[in-house]
XYZ file of C-alpha atoms in Angstrom:
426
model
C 0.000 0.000 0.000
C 2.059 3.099 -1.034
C -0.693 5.498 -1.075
C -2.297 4.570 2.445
C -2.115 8.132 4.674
C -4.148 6.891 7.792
C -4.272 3.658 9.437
C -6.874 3.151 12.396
C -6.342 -0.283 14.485
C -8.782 1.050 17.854
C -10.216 -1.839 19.792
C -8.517 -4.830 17.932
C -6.334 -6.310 20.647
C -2.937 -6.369 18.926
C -1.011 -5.920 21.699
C 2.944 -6.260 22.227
C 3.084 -9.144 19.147
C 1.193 -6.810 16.539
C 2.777 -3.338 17.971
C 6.246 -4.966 16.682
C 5.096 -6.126 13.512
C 3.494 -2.274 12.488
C 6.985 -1.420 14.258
C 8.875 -2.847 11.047
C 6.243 -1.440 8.484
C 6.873 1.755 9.935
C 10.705 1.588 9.639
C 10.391 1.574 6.264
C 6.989 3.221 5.551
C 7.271 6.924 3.850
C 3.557 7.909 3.280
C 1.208 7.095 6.621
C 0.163 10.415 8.251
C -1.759 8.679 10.714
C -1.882 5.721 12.720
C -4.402 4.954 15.448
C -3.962 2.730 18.098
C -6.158 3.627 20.646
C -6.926 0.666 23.274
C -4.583 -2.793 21.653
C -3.133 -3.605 24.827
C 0.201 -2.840 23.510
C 1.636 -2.642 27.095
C 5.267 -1.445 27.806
C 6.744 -3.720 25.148
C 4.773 -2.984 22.029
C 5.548 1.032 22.891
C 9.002 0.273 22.786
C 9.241 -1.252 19.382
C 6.959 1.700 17.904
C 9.564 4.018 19.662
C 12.385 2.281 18.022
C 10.785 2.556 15.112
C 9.392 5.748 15.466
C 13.226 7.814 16.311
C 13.501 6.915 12.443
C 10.268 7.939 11.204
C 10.083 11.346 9.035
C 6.061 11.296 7.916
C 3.939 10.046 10.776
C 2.238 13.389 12.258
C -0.460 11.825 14.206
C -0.071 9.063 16.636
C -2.762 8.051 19.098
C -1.917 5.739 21.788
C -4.488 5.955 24.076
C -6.261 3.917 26.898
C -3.047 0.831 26.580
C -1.476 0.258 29.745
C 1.320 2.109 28.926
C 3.165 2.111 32.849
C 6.349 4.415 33.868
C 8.560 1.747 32.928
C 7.765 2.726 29.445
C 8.749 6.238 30.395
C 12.498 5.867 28.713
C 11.046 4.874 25.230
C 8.600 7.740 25.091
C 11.493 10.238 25.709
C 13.633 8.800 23.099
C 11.396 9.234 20.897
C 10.357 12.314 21.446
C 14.059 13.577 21.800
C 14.535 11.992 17.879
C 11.375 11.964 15.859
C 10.842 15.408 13.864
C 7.162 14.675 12.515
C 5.166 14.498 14.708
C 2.817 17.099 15.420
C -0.333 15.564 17.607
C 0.051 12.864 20.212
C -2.482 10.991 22.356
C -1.897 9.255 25.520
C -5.160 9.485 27.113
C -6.000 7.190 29.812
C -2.577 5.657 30.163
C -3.178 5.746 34.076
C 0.752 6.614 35.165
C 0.933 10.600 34.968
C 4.709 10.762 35.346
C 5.155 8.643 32.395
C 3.243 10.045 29.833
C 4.206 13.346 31.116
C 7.644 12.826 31.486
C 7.986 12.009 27.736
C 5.609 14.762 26.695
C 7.846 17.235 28.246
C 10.386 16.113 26.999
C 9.131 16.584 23.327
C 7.787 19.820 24.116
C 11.302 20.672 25.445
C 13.135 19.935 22.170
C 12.664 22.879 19.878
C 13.331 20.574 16.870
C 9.837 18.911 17.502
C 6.857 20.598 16.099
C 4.069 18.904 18.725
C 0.953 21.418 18.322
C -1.897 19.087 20.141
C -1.326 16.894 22.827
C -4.054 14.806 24.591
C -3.008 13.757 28.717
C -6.045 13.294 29.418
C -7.202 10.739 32.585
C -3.635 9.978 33.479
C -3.648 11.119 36.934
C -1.082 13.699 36.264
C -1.713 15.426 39.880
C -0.286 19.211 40.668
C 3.415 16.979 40.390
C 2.615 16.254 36.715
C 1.191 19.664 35.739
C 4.443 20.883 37.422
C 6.634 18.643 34.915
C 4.493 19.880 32.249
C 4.295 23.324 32.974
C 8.218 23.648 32.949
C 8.221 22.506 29.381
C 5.865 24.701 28.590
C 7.680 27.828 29.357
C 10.159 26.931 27.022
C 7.408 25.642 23.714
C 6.821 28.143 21.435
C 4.458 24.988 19.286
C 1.993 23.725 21.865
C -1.416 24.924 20.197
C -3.813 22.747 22.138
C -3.517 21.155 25.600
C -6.011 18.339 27.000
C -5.826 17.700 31.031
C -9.094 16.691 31.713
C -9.459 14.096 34.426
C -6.505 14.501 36.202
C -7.023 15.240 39.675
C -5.585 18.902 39.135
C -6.186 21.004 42.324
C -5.565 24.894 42.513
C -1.953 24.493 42.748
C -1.715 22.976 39.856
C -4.504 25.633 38.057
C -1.754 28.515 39.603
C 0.981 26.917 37.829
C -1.352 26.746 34.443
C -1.861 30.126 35.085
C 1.591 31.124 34.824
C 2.290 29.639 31.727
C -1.429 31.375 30.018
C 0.035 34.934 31.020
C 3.527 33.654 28.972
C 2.148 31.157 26.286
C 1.890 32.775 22.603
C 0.077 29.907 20.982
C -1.908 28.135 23.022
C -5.469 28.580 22.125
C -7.271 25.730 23.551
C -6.683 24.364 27.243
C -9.065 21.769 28.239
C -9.204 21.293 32.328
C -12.714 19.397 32.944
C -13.341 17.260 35.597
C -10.350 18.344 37.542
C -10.459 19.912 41.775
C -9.688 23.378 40.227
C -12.499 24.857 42.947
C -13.120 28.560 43.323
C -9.473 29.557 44.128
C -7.965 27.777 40.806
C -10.704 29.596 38.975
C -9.179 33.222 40.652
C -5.690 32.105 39.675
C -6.933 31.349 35.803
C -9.348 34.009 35.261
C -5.958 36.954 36.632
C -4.250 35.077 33.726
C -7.044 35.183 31.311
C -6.935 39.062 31.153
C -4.261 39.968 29.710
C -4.290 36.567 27.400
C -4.999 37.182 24.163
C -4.527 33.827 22.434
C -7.109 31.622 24.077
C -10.081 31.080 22.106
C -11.358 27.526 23.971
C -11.355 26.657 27.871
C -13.467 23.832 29.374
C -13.527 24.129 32.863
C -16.471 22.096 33.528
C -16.893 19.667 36.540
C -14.195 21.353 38.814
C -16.582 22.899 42.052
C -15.787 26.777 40.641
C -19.177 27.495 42.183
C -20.600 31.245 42.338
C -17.519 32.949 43.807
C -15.056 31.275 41.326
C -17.264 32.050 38.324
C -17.431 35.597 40.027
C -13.702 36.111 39.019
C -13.986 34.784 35.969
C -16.786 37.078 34.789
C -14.384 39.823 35.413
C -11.738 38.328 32.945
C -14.598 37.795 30.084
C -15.968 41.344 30.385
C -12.328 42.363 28.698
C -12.169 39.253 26.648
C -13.020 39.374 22.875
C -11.238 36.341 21.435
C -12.970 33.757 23.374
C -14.933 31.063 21.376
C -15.883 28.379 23.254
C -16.731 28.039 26.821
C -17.567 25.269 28.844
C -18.640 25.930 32.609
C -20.799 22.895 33.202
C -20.705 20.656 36.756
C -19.896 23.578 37.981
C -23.273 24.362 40.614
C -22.777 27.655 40.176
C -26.816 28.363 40.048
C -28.160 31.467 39.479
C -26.337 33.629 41.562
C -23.392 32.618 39.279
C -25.140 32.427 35.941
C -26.067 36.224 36.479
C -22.405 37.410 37.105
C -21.970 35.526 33.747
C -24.492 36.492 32.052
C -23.464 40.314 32.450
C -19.756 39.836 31.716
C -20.500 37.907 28.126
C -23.027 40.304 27.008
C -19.448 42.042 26.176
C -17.810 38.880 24.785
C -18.980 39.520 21.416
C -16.632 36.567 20.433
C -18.502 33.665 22.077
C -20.231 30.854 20.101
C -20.724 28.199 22.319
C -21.225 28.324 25.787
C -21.927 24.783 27.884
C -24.152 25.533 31.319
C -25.121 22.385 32.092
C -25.717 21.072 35.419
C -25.364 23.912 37.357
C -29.051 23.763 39.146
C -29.535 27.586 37.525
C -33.627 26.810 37.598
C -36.289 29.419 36.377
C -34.106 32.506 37.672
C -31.092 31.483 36.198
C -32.679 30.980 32.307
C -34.301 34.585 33.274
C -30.539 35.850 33.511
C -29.598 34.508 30.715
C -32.336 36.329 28.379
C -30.618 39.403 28.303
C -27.565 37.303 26.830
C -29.428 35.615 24.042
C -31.002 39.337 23.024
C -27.557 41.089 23.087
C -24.986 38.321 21.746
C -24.832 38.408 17.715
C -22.297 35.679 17.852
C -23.475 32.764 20.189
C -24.835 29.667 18.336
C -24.680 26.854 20.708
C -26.246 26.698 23.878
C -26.037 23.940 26.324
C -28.768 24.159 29.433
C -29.262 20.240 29.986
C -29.943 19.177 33.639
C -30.766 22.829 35.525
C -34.584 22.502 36.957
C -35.872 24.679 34.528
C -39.300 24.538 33.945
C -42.536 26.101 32.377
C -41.279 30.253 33.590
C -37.981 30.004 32.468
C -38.906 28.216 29.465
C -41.353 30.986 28.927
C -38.452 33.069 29.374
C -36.026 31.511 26.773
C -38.874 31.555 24.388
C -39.366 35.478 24.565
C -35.205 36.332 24.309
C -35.553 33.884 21.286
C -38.036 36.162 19.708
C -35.903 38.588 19.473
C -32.579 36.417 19.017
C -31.017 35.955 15.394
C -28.154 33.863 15.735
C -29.077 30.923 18.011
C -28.707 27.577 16.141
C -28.439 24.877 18.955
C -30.299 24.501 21.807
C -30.594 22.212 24.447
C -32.986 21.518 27.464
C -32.377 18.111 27.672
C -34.018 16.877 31.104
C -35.248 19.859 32.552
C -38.537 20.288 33.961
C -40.674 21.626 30.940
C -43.979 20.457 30.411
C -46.518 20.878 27.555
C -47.470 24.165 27.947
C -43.972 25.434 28.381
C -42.848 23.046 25.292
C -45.963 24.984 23.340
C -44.460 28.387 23.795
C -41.162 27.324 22.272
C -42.820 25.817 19.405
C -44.260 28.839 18.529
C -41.547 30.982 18.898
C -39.649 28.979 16.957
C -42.399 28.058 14.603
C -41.482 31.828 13.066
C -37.296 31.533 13.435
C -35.645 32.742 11.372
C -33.176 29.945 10.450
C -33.334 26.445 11.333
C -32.217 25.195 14.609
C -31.882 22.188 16.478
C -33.573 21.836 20.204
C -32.951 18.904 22.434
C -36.094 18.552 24.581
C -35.655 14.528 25.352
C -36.565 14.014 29.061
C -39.144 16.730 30.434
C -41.727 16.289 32.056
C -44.365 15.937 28.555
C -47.474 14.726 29.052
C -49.228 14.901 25.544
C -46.985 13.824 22.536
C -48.837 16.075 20.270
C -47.420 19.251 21.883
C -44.522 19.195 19.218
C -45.400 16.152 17.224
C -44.165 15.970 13.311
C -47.626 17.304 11.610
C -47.805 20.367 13.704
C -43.374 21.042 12.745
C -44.354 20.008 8.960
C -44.251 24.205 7.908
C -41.576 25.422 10.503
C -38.946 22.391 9.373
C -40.458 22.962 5.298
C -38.460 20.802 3.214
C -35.510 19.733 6.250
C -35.483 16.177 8.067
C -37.201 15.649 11.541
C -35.907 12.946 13.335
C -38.131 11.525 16.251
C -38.447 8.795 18.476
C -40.428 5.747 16.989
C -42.547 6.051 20.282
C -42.892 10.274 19.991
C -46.223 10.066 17.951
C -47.163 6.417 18.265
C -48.863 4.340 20.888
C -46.721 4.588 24.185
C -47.441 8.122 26.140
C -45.873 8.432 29.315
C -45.092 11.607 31.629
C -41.810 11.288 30.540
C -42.024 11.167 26.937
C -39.125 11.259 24.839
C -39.733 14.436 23.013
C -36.792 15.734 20.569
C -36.813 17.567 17.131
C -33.512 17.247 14.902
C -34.014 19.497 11.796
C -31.422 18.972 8.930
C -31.413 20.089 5.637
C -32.828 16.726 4.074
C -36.320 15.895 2.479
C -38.979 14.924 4.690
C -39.668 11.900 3.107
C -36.754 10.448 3.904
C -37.532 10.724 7.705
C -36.353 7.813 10.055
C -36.439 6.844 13.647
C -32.989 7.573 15.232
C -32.357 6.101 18.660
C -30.987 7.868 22.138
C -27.140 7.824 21.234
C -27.388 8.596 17.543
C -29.605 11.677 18.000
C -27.277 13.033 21.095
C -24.258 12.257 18.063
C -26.161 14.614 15.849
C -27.340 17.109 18.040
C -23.972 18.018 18.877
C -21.288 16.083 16.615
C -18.428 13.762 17.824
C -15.822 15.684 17.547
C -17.312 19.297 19.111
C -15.739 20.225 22.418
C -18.843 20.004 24.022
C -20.234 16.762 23.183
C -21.990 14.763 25.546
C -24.063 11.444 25.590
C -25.931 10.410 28.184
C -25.498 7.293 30.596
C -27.967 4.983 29.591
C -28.068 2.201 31.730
């Protein structure tokens, strides 16, 4: 195969035996961009032959190695290859569970000025504030890093200061991804004192780290001077509506933002009131995430009215909230007159009828584009918790299918968006 550019191998158990034998293809091979090897069991043997092979290697540019027992004793090979190989530009080692070996060789790449790493993935690898440490030292002397994943990785405030050193230094990193981390409400002060002066950053996820209202309180202050920031995730964060209103206020002036991920954060009816303001004033913001916040019929009622007067707004989702059919009605006829079409998760409220939204009332406000819907949503099973979701895409009608839980989360909000999420559902 002379012409093959990527090669994907996830999930087919090649471990140490078939690591070697790509090891010798590779050697030799002049034209694969990308290989994917994500969970093989390739273990602390098979990295070493792919290193070997690898410190030779002048075309591979992306190499995924995630979520294969890769343990510290690997940690030599990684930073020989990453001392040698001149090609590679993004690296995954997600969920390689020893921190100070995938960090340790990370750094060590991002050290070397002859290698041109711009995206590397650490994510779940329990790097701790002594791994962010390792990696933070490297960082002060990368002038390639571009974007940075630590999500999952027990990352405390210390660990959020040191970050926040390198953000008020860094000239090209525009995306940091920190979710799921113990950042709390003092990490948040140490980020958002870096954040406003930083004019580089265009993506942060900072959801599931305990910010709460105080720590979204400093951050507010660092968007209300921010106008490069594109994507914002602040979900898990409880920061309810005390919180969401600081927000609100401060990205009224972020004329920049076009995504912005609330979830979870138990906001309620006062908290979507807050946010109407934000959804009149933004002419950027397309994607909004309000999943899981006890909303229900008054702040739906709310949301509907900032909609009416909202022209931008292309994603939208209330997915298990507290809506029932007559707030459900008032969004359909808002949106029955939008101006553009736009996608609205509504799967899990609190629906008692399914012909509040069902497909012969949407026929004129989706015209000629798809509606997908549960095979239940207009059919014989009613419950008080009826699946209700509309998924408009510019397809003919006829073609309309049913399109089950997983699929429709998939195309609500696409695979490989910051801010996807799919539901538990077991």
């Amino acid at each position: 195969m002379k012409t093959l550019q990527k090669l994907d191998l996830r999930e087919n158990t090649i471990g140490s035996l078939g690591a070697r034998y790509l090891a010798d293809a590779l050697r030799e091979n002049t034209v694969l961009i990308t290989l994917i090897l994500r969970d093989n069991t390739i273990s602390d043997a098979g990295l070493e032959h792919l290193a070997n092979a690898l410190n030779t290697n002048k075309t591979l540019n992306v190499l995924d190695l995630s979520w294969n027992n890769i343990k510290t004793s690997s940690r030599r090979h990684l930073t020989n290859m990453f001392q040698c190989n001149q090609s590679l530009t993004t690296v995954d080692l997600t969920g390689n569970g020893q921190g100070d070996c995938a960090v340790i060789g990370i750094a060590t790449g991002i050290r070397n000025n002859k290698v041109n790493l711009t995206t590397v993935n650490l994510r779940c690898n329990r790097l701790g504030d002594e791994g962010t440490e390792i990696l933070c030292q490297a960082l002060q002397l990368n002038c390639s890093i571009v974007t940075l994943d630590l999500r999952s990785n027990e990352i405390t405030e210390n660990g959020a200061e040191l970050l926040a050193k390198i953000l008020r230094r860094n000239a090209t990193l525009t995306t940091l991804l920190m979710g799921n981390n113990k950042v709390g409400g003092n990490g948040a002060k140490y980020l958002a004192n870096a954040l406003h002066n930083n004019t580089i950053l265009n993506i942060l996820d900072l959801s599931g780290n305990n910010i709460g209202p105080i720590g979204i309180g400093h951050l507010s202050l660092a968007f209300c001077s921010n106008m490069i920031l594109i994507k914002l995730d602040l979900s898990s964060n409880e920061i309810g509506n005390e919180g969401v209103q600081l927000l609100a206020n401060a990205l009224k002036q972020t004329m920049s933002l076009q995504t912005l991920d609330l979830g979870i954060n138990n906001i309620g009816d006062e908290g979507a009131k807050c946010l109407t303001d934000l959804l009149k004033n933004q002419t950027k913001l397309q994607v909004l995430d309000l999943r899981s916040n006890r909303i229900a019929d008054r702040g739906a009622e709310f949301l509907a009215n900032a909609l009416n007067q909202n022209r931008t707004l292309k994603r939208l989702s209330l997915w298990q909230n507290e809506i029932t059919d007559h707030g459900a009605q008032r969004l359909m006829n808002i949106l029955r007159y939008y101006h553009q079409p736009i996608m609205l998760n509504m799967y899990e409220n609190r629906l008692e009828r399914t012909n509040v939204v069902r497909r012969e009332q949407m026929h004129h406000l989706i015209r000629n584009r798809e509606l997908f819907e549960e095979s239940n949503f207009v059919g014989l099973s009613i419950s008080r918790r009826t699946t209700s979701r509309m998924f408009a895409d510019r397809l003919q009608i006829q073609n309309t299918q049913s399109m089950n839980e997983e699929d429709f989360w998939l195309g609500l909000y696409g695979t490989n968006e910051l801010f996807s999420r799919r539901p538990d559902w077991s």
